[in-house]
Amino acid sequence: MEVKKVILAIAVLGFLIGCKNKTKEPSSVKENSELSYYQEPYRPQFHFTPEKMWMNDPNGLVYHKGLYHLFYQYYPEDTVWGPMHWGHAVSKDMMHWEHRPIALFPDEHGLIFSGSAVVDVNNTSGFGSPENPALVAIFTYHLMEGEEAGRKDFQTQGIAYSLDNGDTWTKYTGNPVIENTGIRDFRDPKVFWNDKANKWTMLLVAGDHLQIWESPNLIDWQYTSEFGRQQGAHGGVWECPDLFPLEVEGTTEKKWVLLISINPGAPNGGSGTQYFIGDFDGSTFTSDQQEARWIDLGRDNYAGVTYNNVPNEDRIFIGWMSNWDYARDTPTEKWRSAMTLPRKLSLRKVGSGYGLFNFPLEGFDGLVEKAPLQKVAVRSMDVLSVPNENLNQSDLMFKTGAASFQLIFTNDLKEKLVVVVDRKNKMLILNRANSGRTGFHKSFPDPIQKMPLSDLPSGKINFRIIMDWSSLELFVNDGQHVMTTQLFPTSPYNNLVIKNMEENELQLEDFQLSKVKSIW
Ligand code: FRU
């Protein structure tokens, strides 16, 4: 079959083309006014990254007095994992972030591992007052000396509080508030106010299962129940739990969703986040679900959890955009790792069951310089090239029926990131083997990332692909199926090739390839 290459005239798609010409916004938090601020190779332009050094999991996601807090696992001395602190940033819209000083430092009980934060509205802890409720952080202490001595009880749970909306923190003098009875992996407390029990609920992971604890005051904790020894995926250690109710869209039915990150054991290798849909009676979580289901089938969305205390009913998720397989080796110099875009979670009826959807918050649209809608057609077995200088800072959207096609993001060096949508076999495949710099770790290019496109409704399906300088987030059907992946092209991608794999003409409706503004 002859494959003809049709280059779309630049004049026609001139609006799609621009230069990487970022507007610099002054920000009080910048270390200095260097022109190169946030301009290093691979530096994401609209995803959160620390100014410098190593970051992993999002921690303590909480809204309080007009600010969305983002704490994160942080090692301020190096660009690889090391003694953990809680880094800190705040935002009014979860899109533009202001860096704040480190919130929590290691102490005699250990390093500060992952956890959550709550607003103690009723002053149950006594740390604040009804007029000025405390922000309370609940985290895992990891005692290196204990681990090195071969003990199993080196992870305990501690708390700290802030009375100035996160600027300064005081550790509770009675730490740890939960001791360890000999469970090697016992960590990542997620705490929320439980209306049913009129108490605080804490989720903890204990190796291969979830534990639920409860407390009247965030200080005295009691074990309540467990879940999951025999359910879901168990290829690695369970980490970073979260549990929350969601109303099934279009109904008044409420289900509870449990998130559990697992490393290794994700379907495409290494780290991944599974979810369970079930019920929570105030003390016990139950689910009929035996099989593992995944919030994101890309290689790079891990340890994600949701915000506490947001001013509306939204359930907002942020994940760490990396994978423990190669997180320490990615080719960035000044900093390492980024967070996903904040995403809204929703539950929808899918077939006879439910699906957990995740999709960028509407607020993200404010960063997008919307290009006009186009109708794009590609003839039978043909290819269409769409030159665009902004692909590494773009938001691509379109709708299409049950067609099979490829999207190839490529550059002058012929590096390419390939997305294959195979509707016949109901499969999406992402291949980054030749996407640019891949040799920094043997498991980075492989395996090919696969995502079954099961249970899609008939008719037109929307696709959205958001690409930053070192990541791609791909959403099918409003986020029913999602893939997040890192990429490191040697030079920016500047050509999008759309390849029709069928005899019929490929029609992409409401095609919109827009530039995304920088947040820094
Ligand atoms: C998940 C994790 C957590 C732990 C933290 C340590 O990525 O392993 O379980 O608390 O990272 O940095």
PDB file of N, CA, C and O in Angstrom, residues 16-20 386-393 412 469 492-495:
ATOM      1  N   LEU A  16      -1.685  26.928  14.655  1.00  0.00           N
ATOM      2  CA  LEU A  16      -1.177  25.849  15.495  1.00  0.00           C
ATOM      3  C   LEU A  16       0.306  26.020  15.790  1.00  0.00           C
ATOM      4  O   LEU A  16       0.885  25.272  16.552  1.00  0.00           O
ATOM      5  N   ILE A  17       0.871  27.000  15.098  1.00  0.00           N
ATOM      6  CA  ILE A  17       2.322  27.088  15.148  1.00  0.00           C
ATOM      7  C   ILE A  17       2.750  28.323  15.919  1.00  0.00           C
ATOM      8  O   ILE A  17       2.172  29.371  15.790  1.00  0.00           O
ATOM      9  N   GLY A  18       3.757  28.175  16.671  1.00  0.00           N
ATOM     10  CA  GLY A  18       4.250  29.339  17.398  1.00  0.00           C
ATOM     11  C   GLY A  18       5.644  29.041  17.866  1.00  0.00           C
ATOM     12  O   GLY A  18       6.192  27.999  17.570  1.00  0.00           O
ATOM     13  N   CYS A  19       6.219  29.961  18.547  1.00  0.00           N
ATOM     14  CA  CYS A  19       7.565  29.709  19.053  1.00  0.00           C
ATOM     15  C   CYS A  19       7.473  29.505  20.547  1.00  0.00           C
ATOM     16  O   CYS A  19       6.542  29.953  21.183  1.00  0.00           O
ATOM     17  N   LYS A  20       8.464  28.835  21.074  1.00  0.00           N
ATOM     18  CA  LYS A  20       8.509  28.671  22.519  1.00  0.00           C
ATOM     19  C   LYS A  20       8.975  29.998  23.103  1.00  0.00           C
ATOM     20  O   LYS A  20      10.149  30.263  23.230  1.00  0.00           O
ATOM     21  N   VAL A 386       1.304  17.397  10.853  1.00  0.00           N
ATOM     22  CA  VAL A 386       0.905  18.685  11.400  1.00  0.00           C
ATOM     23  C   VAL A 386       2.128  19.289  12.099  1.00  0.00           C
ATOM     24  O   VAL A 386       2.420  18.964  13.238  1.00  0.00           O
ATOM     25  N   PRO A 387       2.883  20.147  11.367  1.00  0.00           N
ATOM     26  CA  PRO A 387       4.051  20.759  12.010  1.00  0.00           C
ATOM     27  C   PRO A 387       3.593  21.699  13.122  1.00  0.00           C
ATOM     28  O   PRO A 387       2.612  22.415  12.954  1.00  0.00           O
ATOM     29  N   ASN A 388       4.276  21.662  14.224  1.00  0.00           N
ATOM     30  CA  ASN A 388       3.900  22.529  15.340  1.00  0.00           C
ATOM     31  C   ASN A 388       5.077  22.653  16.292  1.00  0.00           C
ATOM     32  O   ASN A 388       5.595  21.642  16.765  1.00  0.00           O
ATOM     33  N   GLU A 389       5.481  23.889  16.548  1.00  0.00           N
ATOM     34  CA  GLU A 389       6.666  24.106  17.379  1.00  0.00           C
ATOM     35  C   GLU A 389       6.374  23.972  18.866  1.00  0.00           C
ATOM     36  O   GLU A 389       7.279  24.018  19.680  1.00  0.00           O
ATOM     37  N   ASN A 390       5.112  23.849  19.196  1.00  0.00           N
ATOM     38  CA  ASN A 390       4.757  23.854  20.623  1.00  0.00           C
ATOM     39  C   ASN A 390       4.336  22.495  21.160  1.00  0.00           C
ATOM     40  O   ASN A 390       3.722  22.418  22.218  1.00  0.00           O
ATOM     41  N   LEU A 391       4.639  21.428  20.446  1.00  0.00           N
ATOM     42  CA  LEU A 391       4.107  20.126  20.885  1.00  0.00           C
ATOM     43  C   LEU A 391       4.493  19.805  22.319  1.00  0.00           C
ATOM     44  O   LEU A 391       3.722  19.184  23.043  1.00  0.00           O
ATOM     45  N   ASN A 392       5.698  20.231  22.728  1.00  0.00           N
ATOM     46  CA  ASN A 392       6.108  19.919  24.092  1.00  0.00           C
ATOM     47  C   ASN A 392       5.461  20.821  25.145  1.00  0.00           C
ATOM     48  O   ASN A 392       5.833  20.789  26.313  1.00  0.00           O
ATOM     49  N   GLN A 393       4.496  21.580  24.693  1.00  0.00           N
ATOM     50  CA  GLN A 393       3.747  22.416  25.637  1.00  0.00           C
ATOM     51  C   GLN A 393       2.341  22.562  25.068  1.00  0.00           C
ATOM     52  O   GLN A 393       1.877  23.660  24.802  1.00  0.00           O
ATOM     53  N   ASP A 412      13.139  16.589  14.418  1.00  0.00           N
ATOM     54  CA  ASP A 412      14.038  16.543  13.262  1.00  0.00           C
ATOM     55  C   ASP A 412      15.041  15.402  13.377  1.00  0.00           C
ATOM     56  O   ASP A 412      15.650  15.004  12.393  1.00  0.00           O
ATOM     57  N   TRP A 469       7.177  19.329  28.731  1.00  0.00           N
ATOM     58  CA  TRP A 469       8.526  19.097  28.205  1.00  0.00           C
ATOM     59  C   TRP A 469       9.079  17.726  28.526  1.00  0.00           C
ATOM     60  O   TRP A 469      10.017  17.272  27.870  1.00  0.00           O
ATOM     61  N   PRO A 492      13.069  19.232  20.948  1.00  0.00           N
ATOM     62  CA  PRO A 492      11.610  19.215  21.111  1.00  0.00           C
ATOM     63  C   PRO A 492      10.899  18.552  19.929  1.00  0.00           C
ATOM     64  O   PRO A 492      11.360  18.648  18.792  1.00  0.00           O
ATOM     65  N   TYR A 493       9.803  17.904  20.195  1.00  0.00           N
ATOM     66  CA  TYR A 493       8.981  17.400  19.091  1.00  0.00           C
ATOM     67  C   TYR A 493       8.407  18.601  18.353  1.00  0.00           C
ATOM     68  O   TYR A 493       7.960  19.564  18.979  1.00  0.00           O
ATOM     69  N   ASN A 494       8.432  18.530  17.031  1.00  0.00           N
ATOM     70  CA  ASN A 494       7.877  19.662  16.268  1.00  0.00           C
ATOM     71  C   ASN A 494       6.981  19.198  15.120  1.00  0.00           C
ATOM     72  O   ASN A 494       6.661  19.960  14.230  1.00  0.00           O
ATOM     73  N   ASN A 495       6.596  17.946  15.160  1.00  0.00           N
ATOM     74  CA  ASN A 495       5.737  17.448  14.098  1.00  0.00           C
ATOM     75  C   ASN A 495       4.825  16.360  14.670  1.00  0.00           C
ATOM     76  O   ASN A 495       5.296  15.423  15.317  1.00  0.00           O
TER      77      ASN A 495
END
